[in-house]
Coordinates of C-alpha atoms and ligand atoms in Angstrom, one line a residue:
M179 CA 0.0 0.0 0.0
A180 CA 2.8 2.4 1.0
V181 CA 4.8 1.5 -2.1
G182 CA 1.7 2.2 -4.3
S183 CA 1.3 5.6 -2.8
N184 CA 5.0 6.4 -3.3
H185 CA 4.8 5.4 -7.0
R186 CA 1.7 7.6 -7.3
D187 CA 3.5 10.6 -5.7
V188 CA 6.5 10.1 -8.0
L189 CA 4.2 9.8 -11.1
I190 CA 2.3 13.0 -10.2
E191 CA 5.6 14.9 -9.8
H192 CA 7.3 13.6 -12.9
Y193 CA 4.5 12.5 -15.2
S194 CA 6.1 11.0 -18.3
D195 CA 6.3 7.7 -20.1
T196 CA 9.8 7.2 -18.7
T197 CA 8.6 7.5 -15.1
M198 CA 5.9 5.0 -15.8
K199 CA 8.5 2.7 -17.3
H200 CA 10.7 3.2 -14.3
I201 CA 7.9 2.3 -11.9
V202 CA 7.1 -0.8 -13.9
L203 CA 10.8 -1.7 -14.0
M204 CA 11.1 -1.3 -10.3
E205 CA 8.5 -4.0 -9.7
K206 CA 9.6 -6.3 -12.4
D207 CA 11.4 -8.9 -10.4
G208 CA 9.8 -9.5 -7.1
D209 CA 6.7 -10.5 -5.3
R210 CA 4.9 -7.4 -6.5
E211 CA 3.4 -6.4 -9.9
V212 CA 2.1 -3.0 -10.9
I213 CA -0.3 -1.8 -13.6
I214 CA -0.7 1.8 -14.5
T215 CA -4.0 2.7 -16.1
D216 CA -5.6 5.8 -17.4
S217 CA -8.8 7.2 -16.1
Q218 CA -10.8 4.8 -18.2
G219 CA -9.1 1.8 -16.6
D220 CA -7.2 1.0 -19.8
I221 CA -3.7 -0.3 -19.1
I222 CA -0.9 2.0 -20.0
Q223 CA 2.0 0.0 -18.4
S224 CA 2.2 -3.4 -16.9
S225 CA 5.1 -5.0 -15.0
K226 CA 4.0 -8.3 -16.4
E227 CA 4.4 -9.0 -20.1
N228 CA 1.4 -11.1 -20.0
K229 CA -0.9 -8.4 -18.6
E230 CA -4.0 -10.5 -19.0
V231 CA -2.8 -12.5 -16.1
L232 CA -3.2 -9.5 -13.9
E233 CA -6.2 -8.1 -15.7
K234 CA -8.4 -11.0 -14.8
Y235 CA -8.1 -10.1 -11.2
L236 CA -9.2 -6.7 -11.9
P237 CA -12.8 -7.1 -12.8
T238 CA -13.8 -3.8 -11.2
A239 CA -10.8 -1.8 -12.3
K240 CA -12.7 -0.2 -15.2
D241 CA -15.5 0.7 -12.9
I242 CA -13.5 2.1 -10.1
D243 CA -13.8 5.7 -9.4
L244 CA -11.6 6.4 -6.5
K245 CA -10.5 9.6 -4.8
N246 CA -8.3 7.8 -2.3
D247 CA -6.1 4.8 -2.1
Q248 CA -8.0 1.6 -1.5
I249 CA -7.6 -2.1 -1.2
L250 CA -9.5 -3.9 -3.9
A251 CA -8.9 -7.4 -2.9
S252 CA -7.6 -8.7 0.4
D253 CA -8.5 -12.4 0.3
W254 CA -5.0 -13.7 0.6
E255 CA -6.2 -17.3 0.9
G256 CA -8.4 -17.3 -2.2
L257 CA -6.5 -15.0 -4.6
P258 CA -2.9 -15.0 -5.7
Y259 CA -2.7 -11.3 -5.1
I260 CA -3.7 -8.6 -2.6
I261 CA -4.7 -5.7 -4.8
S262 CA -4.6 -2.0 -4.0
A263 CA -5.6 0.9 -6.1
H264 CA -3.9 4.4 -5.9
P265 CA -5.6 7.1 -8.0
Y266 CA -3.4 9.8 -9.6
K267 CA -4.3 13.0 -11.3
V268 CA -1.7 15.2 -12.9
D269 CA -4.1 17.5 -14.8
S270 CA -7.5 17.1 -16.4
S271 CA -6.3 14.9 -19.2
H272 CA -3.7 12.9 -17.3
S273 CA -5.2 10.8 -14.6
G274 CA -5.7 7.2 -13.8
Y275 CA -4.7 4.5 -11.3
I276 CA -1.7 2.7 -10.2
I277 CA -2.8 -0.8 -9.2
M278 CA -0.4 -2.8 -7.0
F279 CA -0.5 -6.5 -6.9
Q280 CA 1.2 -8.0 -3.9
S281 CA 1.7 -11.7 -4.4
T282 CA 0.1 -13.8 -1.6
R283 CA 2.6 -16.6 -2.1
P284 CA 5.1 -15.4 0.6
I285 CA 2.2 -15.0 3.1
E286 CA 1.0 -18.5 2.3
Q287 CA 4.5 -19.9 2.7
L288 CA 4.8 -18.1 6.0
V289 CA 1.4 -19.3 7.2
G290 CA 2.3 -22.8 6.0
K291 CA 5.6 -22.7 8.0
L292 CA 3.8 -21.3 11.0
N293 CA 1.2 -24.1 10.8
M294 CA 4.0 -26.6 10.6
Y295 CA 5.7 -25.1 13.7
F296 CA 2.5 -25.1 15.6
G297 CA 1.8 -28.7 14.7
L298 CA 5.3 -29.7 15.7
A299 CA 5.0 -27.8 19.0
G300 CA 1.6 -29.5 19.6
V301 CA 3.0 -33.0 19.0
T302 CA 6.1 -32.2 21.1
S303 CA 4.0 -31.0 24.0
I304 CA 1.8 -34.1 23.8
V305 CA 4.9 -36.4 23.9
V306 CA 6.4 -34.4 26.8
L307 CA 3.1 -34.6 28.6
L308 CA 2.9 -38.3 28.1
I309 CA 6.5 -38.8 29.4
I310 CA 5.7 -36.7 32.5
Y311 CA 2.5 -38.6 33.0
A312 CA 4.3 -41.9 32.7
A313 CA 7.1 -40.7 35.1
L314 CA 4.6 -39.4 37.6
S315 CA 2.5 -42.4 37.7
K316 CA 5.6 -44.6 38.1
F317 CA 6.8 -42.3 40.8
L318 CA 3.5 -42.5 42.7
T319 CA 2.5 -46.0 42.0
R320 CA 5.8 -47.8 42.5
P321 CA 5.9 -47.1 46.3
L322 CA 2.3 -48.2 46.6
I323 CA 3.0 -51.4 44.7
R324 CA 6.0 -52.0 47.0
M325 CA 3.8 -51.4 50.1
K326 CA 1.1 -53.8 48.8
E327 CA 3.8 -56.5 48.2
A328 CA 5.2 -55.8 51.7
T329 CA 1.8 -56.3 53.4
E330 CA 1.2 -59.4 51.4
K331 CA 4.5 -60.8 52.6
L332 CA 3.5 -59.8 56.2
S333 CA 0.2 -61.6 55.9
E334 CA 2.0 -64.7 54.8
G335 CA 4.1 -64.6 57.9
D336 CA 7.3 -63.4 56.3
F337 CA 8.4 -60.3 58.3
D338 CA 11.7 -59.8 56.5
V339 CA 10.5 -56.6 54.7
S340 CA 12.5 -53.6 53.8
L341 CA 10.8 -50.6 52.3
P342 CA 13.0 -47.6 51.3
F343 CA 12.6 -44.2 52.9
I344 CA 10.4 -42.2 50.5
G345 CA 10.0 -38.9 52.4
N346 CA 7.9 -37.4 55.1
D347 CA 4.6 -37.0 53.2
E348 CA 1.5 -39.2 53.8
L349 CA 2.9 -41.9 51.5
G350 CA 6.2 -41.8 53.3
E351 CA 4.5 -42.1 56.7
L352 CA 2.4 -45.0 55.5
S353 CA 5.5 -46.8 54.3
G354 CA 7.3 -46.0 57.6
S355 CA 4.4 -47.5 59.5
I356 CA 4.4 -50.7 57.5
Q357 CA 8.2 -51.0 58.0
K358 CA 7.7 -50.5 61.8
L359 CA 5.0 -53.0 61.9
A360 CA 7.2 -55.5 60.1
N361 CA 10.1 -54.8 62.5
D362 CA 7.8 -55.2 65.5
L363 CA 6.4 -58.5 64.2
E364 CA 9.9 -59.8 63.5
R365 CA 11.0 -58.8 67.0
L366 CA 7.9 -60.5 68.5
K367 CA 8.5 -63.6 66.5
T368 CA 12.1 -63.8 67.8
E369 CA 11.0 -63.1 71.4
R370 CA 8.3 -65.7 71.2
N371 CA 10.8 -68.3 69.8
E372 CA 13.3 -67.5 72.6
F373 CA 10.5 -67.6 75.2
L374 CA 9.3 -71.0 73.9
A375 CA 12.9 -72.3 73.9
S376 CA 13.3 -71.1 77.5
I377 CA 10.1 -72.7 78.6
A378 CA 11.0 -75.9 77.0
H379 CA 14.4 -75.8 78.7
E380 CA 12.8 -74.9 82.1
L381 CA 10.4 -77.8 81.8
S382 CA 12.9 -80.3 80.6
T383 CA 15.2 -79.8 83.6
P384 CA 12.7 -81.0 86.3
L385 CA 11.5 -83.7 83.9
T386 CA 15.0 -85.0 83.7
Y387 CA 15.2 -85.2 87.4
L388 CA 11.7 -86.9 87.6
I389 CA 12.6 -89.5 85.0
G390 CA 16.1 -90.1 86.5
Y391 CA 15.0 -90.4 90.1
S392 CA 11.9 -92.5 89.3
K393 CA 14.1 -95.0 87.4
V394 CA 16.6 -95.1 90.3
A395 CA 13.7 -95.5 92.8
M396 CA 12.3 -98.4 90.8
R397 CA 15.6 -100.3 90.8
Q398 CA 15.7 -103.6 92.6
G399 CA 17.7 -103.6 95.8
V400 CA 17.4 -100.0 96.6
N401 CA 17.0 -99.6 100.3
E402 CA 13.9 -98.0 101.7
K403 CA 15.7 -94.9 103.0
D404 CA 17.2 -94.1 99.6
R405 CA 14.0 -94.8 97.9
K406 CA 12.2 -92.4 100.2
H407 CA 14.9 -89.8 99.5
Y408 CA 14.4 -90.2 95.7
L409 CA 10.7 -90.0 96.0
E410 CA 11.1 -86.8 98.0
I411 CA 13.2 -85.3 95.3
I412 CA 10.5 -86.4 92.8
A413 CA 7.8 -84.7 94.8
E414 CA 9.9 -81.6 95.2
E415 CA 10.6 -81.3 91.5
S416 CA 7.0 -82.0 90.6
D417 CA 6.0 -79.2 92.9
R418 CA 8.4 -76.9 91.2
M419 CA 7.1 -77.8 87.8
K420 CA 3.6 -77.3 88.9
E421 CA 4.5 -73.8 90.2
L422 CA 6.3 -73.0 87.0
V423 CA 3.3 -74.0 84.9
K424 CA 1.0 -72.0 87.1
N425 CA 3.2 -69.0 86.8
L426 CA 3.4 -69.4 83.0
L427 CA -0.4 -69.6 82.8
D428 CA -0.6 -66.4 84.9
L429 CA 1.8 -64.7 82.6
A430 CA -0.2 -65.8 79.5
K431 CA -3.4 -64.4 81.1
M432 CA -1.6 -61.1 81.7
D433 CA -0.4 -60.9 78.2
E434 CA -3.9 -61.4 76.9
N435 CA -5.2 -58.9 79.4
T436 CA -7.7 -61.5 80.5
F437 CA -6.9 -61.0 84.2
T438 CA -8.7 -58.3 86.1
V439 CA -7.6 -55.8 88.7
S440 CA -10.3 -54.9 91.0
K441 CA -9.1 -52.0 93.1
E442 CA -10.4 -51.1 96.5
Y443 CA -9.4 -48.9 99.4
F444 CA -7.8 -50.6 102.4
K445 CA -5.4 -49.7 105.2
V446 CA -1.7 -50.5 104.4
C447 CA -0.3 -51.3 107.8
P448 CA -2.6 -54.2 108.7
F449 CA -2.2 -55.5 105.2
F450 CA 1.6 -55.7 105.6
E451 CA 1.3 -57.2 109.1
D452 CA -0.7 -60.0 107.6
I453 CA 2.0 -60.6 105.0
L454 CA 4.6 -60.7 107.8
Q455 CA 2.7 -63.4 109.5
L456 CA 2.6 -65.4 106.3
V457 CA 6.3 -65.2 105.4
G458 CA 7.8 -64.9 108.8
P459 CA 8.5 -68.7 109.3
S460 CA 10.5 -69.0 106.0
F461 CA 12.6 -65.9 107.0
N462 CA 13.2 -67.3 110.4
L463 CA 14.3 -70.6 108.8
K464 CA 17.1 -68.7 107.1
K465 CA 17.8 -66.6 110.2
L466 CA 16.8 -63.5 108.4
S467 CA 14.9 -60.7 110.1
L468 CA 12.1 -59.1 108.3
E469 CA 11.2 -55.5 109.4
I470 CA 8.2 -53.4 108.4
I471 CA 8.4 -49.6 108.7
C472 CA 4.8 -48.4 108.4
E473 CA 4.6 -45.4 110.6
E474 CA 1.5 -43.7 109.3
D475 CA -1.6 -45.8 108.6
F476 CA -3.3 -44.6 105.5
E477 CA -5.3 -46.2 102.7
I478 CA -4.1 -47.6 99.5
H479 CA -6.1 -48.0 96.3
A480 CA -5.2 -51.3 94.9
D481 CA -6.2 -54.9 94.3
P482 CA -5.3 -56.6 97.6
L483 CA -4.8 -60.0 96.1
R484 CA -2.6 -58.7 93.3
L485 CA -0.6 -56.5 95.6
E486 CA 0.0 -59.5 97.9
Q487 CA 1.2 -61.4 94.8
I488 CA 3.6 -58.6 94.0
I489 CA 5.0 -58.3 97.6
L490 CA 5.3 -62.1 98.0
N491 CA 7.3 -62.3 94.8
L492 CA 9.6 -59.5 95.9
L493 CA 10.0 -61.0 99.4
D494 CA 10.6 -64.4 97.8
N495 CA 13.5 -62.9 95.9
A496 CA 14.8 -61.0 99.0
L497 CA 14.7 -64.3 100.9
K498 CA 16.4 -66.3 98.1
Y499 CA 19.1 -63.8 97.3
S500 CA 20.0 -62.6 100.8
I501 CA 22.9 -63.8 102.8
E502 CA 22.1 -65.5 106.1
Q503 CA 21.5 -63.5 109.3
S504 CA 20.9 -60.2 107.4
V505 CA 17.9 -57.9 107.5
V506 CA 15.1 -57.4 104.9
T507 CA 13.2 -54.1 105.3
I508 CA 9.8 -53.2 104.0
K509 CA 9.0 -49.5 104.0
V510 CA 5.6 -48.1 103.2
F511 CA 5.2 -44.3 102.8
K512 CA 3.1 -41.7 101.0
K513 CA 4.4 -40.3 97.8
G514 CA 2.2 -37.4 96.6
K515 CA -1.2 -39.0 96.0
K516 CA 0.4 -42.4 95.6
V517 CA 1.9 -44.9 97.9
A518 CA 5.5 -46.1 97.7
I519 CA 6.6 -49.5 98.9
S520 CA 10.3 -50.4 99.1
I521 CA 11.8 -53.8 99.9
A522 CA 15.5 -53.7 100.7
D523 CA 17.8 -56.6 101.3
F524 CA 21.5 -57.0 102.0
G525 CA 21.9 -59.9 99.6
I526 CA 24.1 -60.8 96.7
G527 CA 22.8 -57.9 94.6
I528 CA 22.5 -57.6 90.8
P529 CA 25.2 -56.4 88.4
S530 CA 24.2 -53.0 87.1
E531 CA 24.5 -54.2 83.4
E532 CA 21.8 -56.8 84.2
T533 CA 19.2 -54.7 85.9
P534 CA 17.5 -53.5 82.7
F535 CA 16.6 -57.2 81.9
I536 CA 15.5 -58.7 85.2
F537 CA 11.8 -57.9 84.5
E538 CA 11.9 -59.9 81.3
K539 CA 10.2 -63.3 81.2
L540 CA 12.5 -66.1 82.2
Y541 CA 15.5 -63.8 82.7
R542 CA 17.9 -64.8 85.4
V543 CA 21.1 -63.3 86.5
E544 CA 23.9 -65.9 86.3
K545 CA 21.8 -68.8 85.2
S546 CA 23.4 -71.3 87.6
R547 CA 22.9 -69.1 90.6
S548 CA 19.1 -69.2 90.3
R549 CA 18.9 -72.9 89.6
T550 CA 20.5 -73.7 92.9
S551 CA 18.0 -71.3 94.6
G552 CA 15.2 -72.7 92.5
G553 CA 14.2 -69.6 90.5
S554 CA 12.9 -69.7 86.9
G555 CA 13.0 -66.0 86.2
I556 CA 9.2 -65.5 86.0
G557 CA 8.6 -63.8 89.4
L558 CA 9.7 -60.2 88.4
A559 CA 7.9 -60.5 85.0
I560 CA 4.7 -61.2 86.8
V561 CA 5.4 -58.3 89.3
K562 CA 6.0 -55.9 86.4
E563 CA 2.8 -56.9 84.6
L564 CA 0.8 -56.5 87.9
V565 CA 2.4 -53.1 88.7
D566 CA 1.6 -51.9 85.1
A567 CA -2.0 -53.1 85.5
H568 CA -2.2 -50.8 88.5
N569 CA -0.7 -48.0 86.4
G570 CA 2.2 -48.0 88.8
S571 CA 5.9 -48.1 88.4
I572 CA 8.7 -50.3 89.7
E573 CA 12.4 -49.4 90.1
V574 CA 15.4 -51.3 91.3
E575 CA 18.6 -50.0 92.9
S576 CA 21.2 -52.7 93.4
S577 CA 24.9 -53.2 93.7
L578 CA 26.7 -56.5 93.5
G579 CA 27.5 -57.9 96.9
R580 CA 25.8 -55.1 98.8
G581 CA 22.1 -55.8 98.3
S582 CA 19.1 -54.6 96.4
T583 CA 16.1 -52.3 96.9
F584 CA 13.0 -52.6 94.8
T585 CA 10.6 -49.7 95.0
I586 CA 7.0 -49.8 93.8
I587 CA 4.8 -46.7 93.4
I588 CA 1.1 -47.4 93.2
Ligands
ATP803 N1 16.6 -59.2 95.7 C1 17.4 -59.7 94.7 N2 18.7 -59.8 94.9 C2 19.6 -60.3 94.0 N3 19.2 -60.7 92.8 C3 17.8 -60.6 92.5 C4 16.9 -60.1 93.4 N4 15.7 -60.2 92.9 C5 15.8 -60.7 91.6 N5 17.1 -61.0 91.4 C6 17.7 -61.5 90.1 O1 16.8 -61.3 89.1 C7 16.5 -62.5 88.4 C8 15.0 -62.5 88.1 O2 14.2 -62.5 89.2 P1 12.8 -63.3 89.1 O3 12.1 -63.1 90.4 O4 12.1 -62.8 87.9 O5 13.2 -64.8 88.9 P2 13.6 -65.9 89.9 O6 13.6 -65.4 91.3 O7 15.0 -66.4 89.5 O8 12.6 -67.0 89.7 P3 11.0 -67.1 90.1 O9 10.8 -65.8 90.8 O10 10.3 -67.2 88.9 O11 10.9 -68.2 91.0 C9 16.8 -63.6 89.4 O12 17.1 -64.8 88.8 C10 17.9 -63.0 90.2 O13 19.1 -63.3 89.6
MG804 MG1 11.7 -64.5 92.0

């Protein structure tokens, strides 16, 4: 359009055949064509030799009567040219139009190229999206699949599961919980196996005695005195076995929480006096003195039967692990709203590295030492369960060779 106006201005200024030829010459080789007509629309000059080619796109050229520049055809998709008309008037007898033909081929080529680029960009983004989708779904689903496999393994009884750490989000927490569950189950399995092995061992020892001594007692020629002695051992071992089985059953009940604690209020001093009556003879037998310090008589909120079981177990240990002619002291006192009961002995004591384990089932310090005193390592496990059932706590202070003090707070 601007070029057409320029040509027109030049033509008005230097109207001559030469100028027209120059204008036509300027547009000869390029994407533009030019036609110069007179006022009737008859072609004076054309940049194309074959001017009919241009003429046919000029149906209205003869009819146009323009005062100003104007676009005659702008349909770049349908026509090979965008056509603009630029009227000129030098004087009354020299006027007409400069008609510019801008080829639409470069535009079409450009649009074609753009279309191709857009298409390519579209395809590329779809591919990229697909890759991201695949990566994301893998990233999200793989941990879930692993967790599913892990839980399936757990349900089949295989607790050897290892899930990688995948972060602190919800998925990570879930994975962590499954891992913890697997570890706990594995630990319980090991503990159970160890426990069963210990029970088997504990039961097999008295059984060996029973079988051995019964065989000896049955032998021909054994005198009555010896036979009586063997039978006594058999009776003693049977008692011990019965006690062990009873304790194990107690412990099993506690584990299942099937035992009940029925708390009531009762006075502490008379309660401990009764216990003293009960255990006094066995302490006397070992020449041990048992003292009770219960200065203030107040009430305790506990299950009397279970508390008695706790105290008897602790006194049994104090008796078993005390040296002869020493003192065992029970002290009862108020501790805030709760009651503290401490049982102190001057016995053989417990090595400090062993104290964390003495409340475990079937745990004994120096296995041989308990066997001679008849312990099986269940007493303190029962005590701990019973204290826990009272929402209480138990602590031990002990030094080897000096004695031990067990303190319960209920
Ligand atoms: N007062 C104590 N002095 C020294 N050692 C103790 C005392 N109380 C407990 N122990 C040690 O702790 C271990 C565990 O005690 P626990 O009462 O559980 O078992 P036990 O006395 O051996 O057997 P059980 O009580 O089942 O007959 C004992 O084997 C013993 O070595
Ligand atoms: Mg004991």
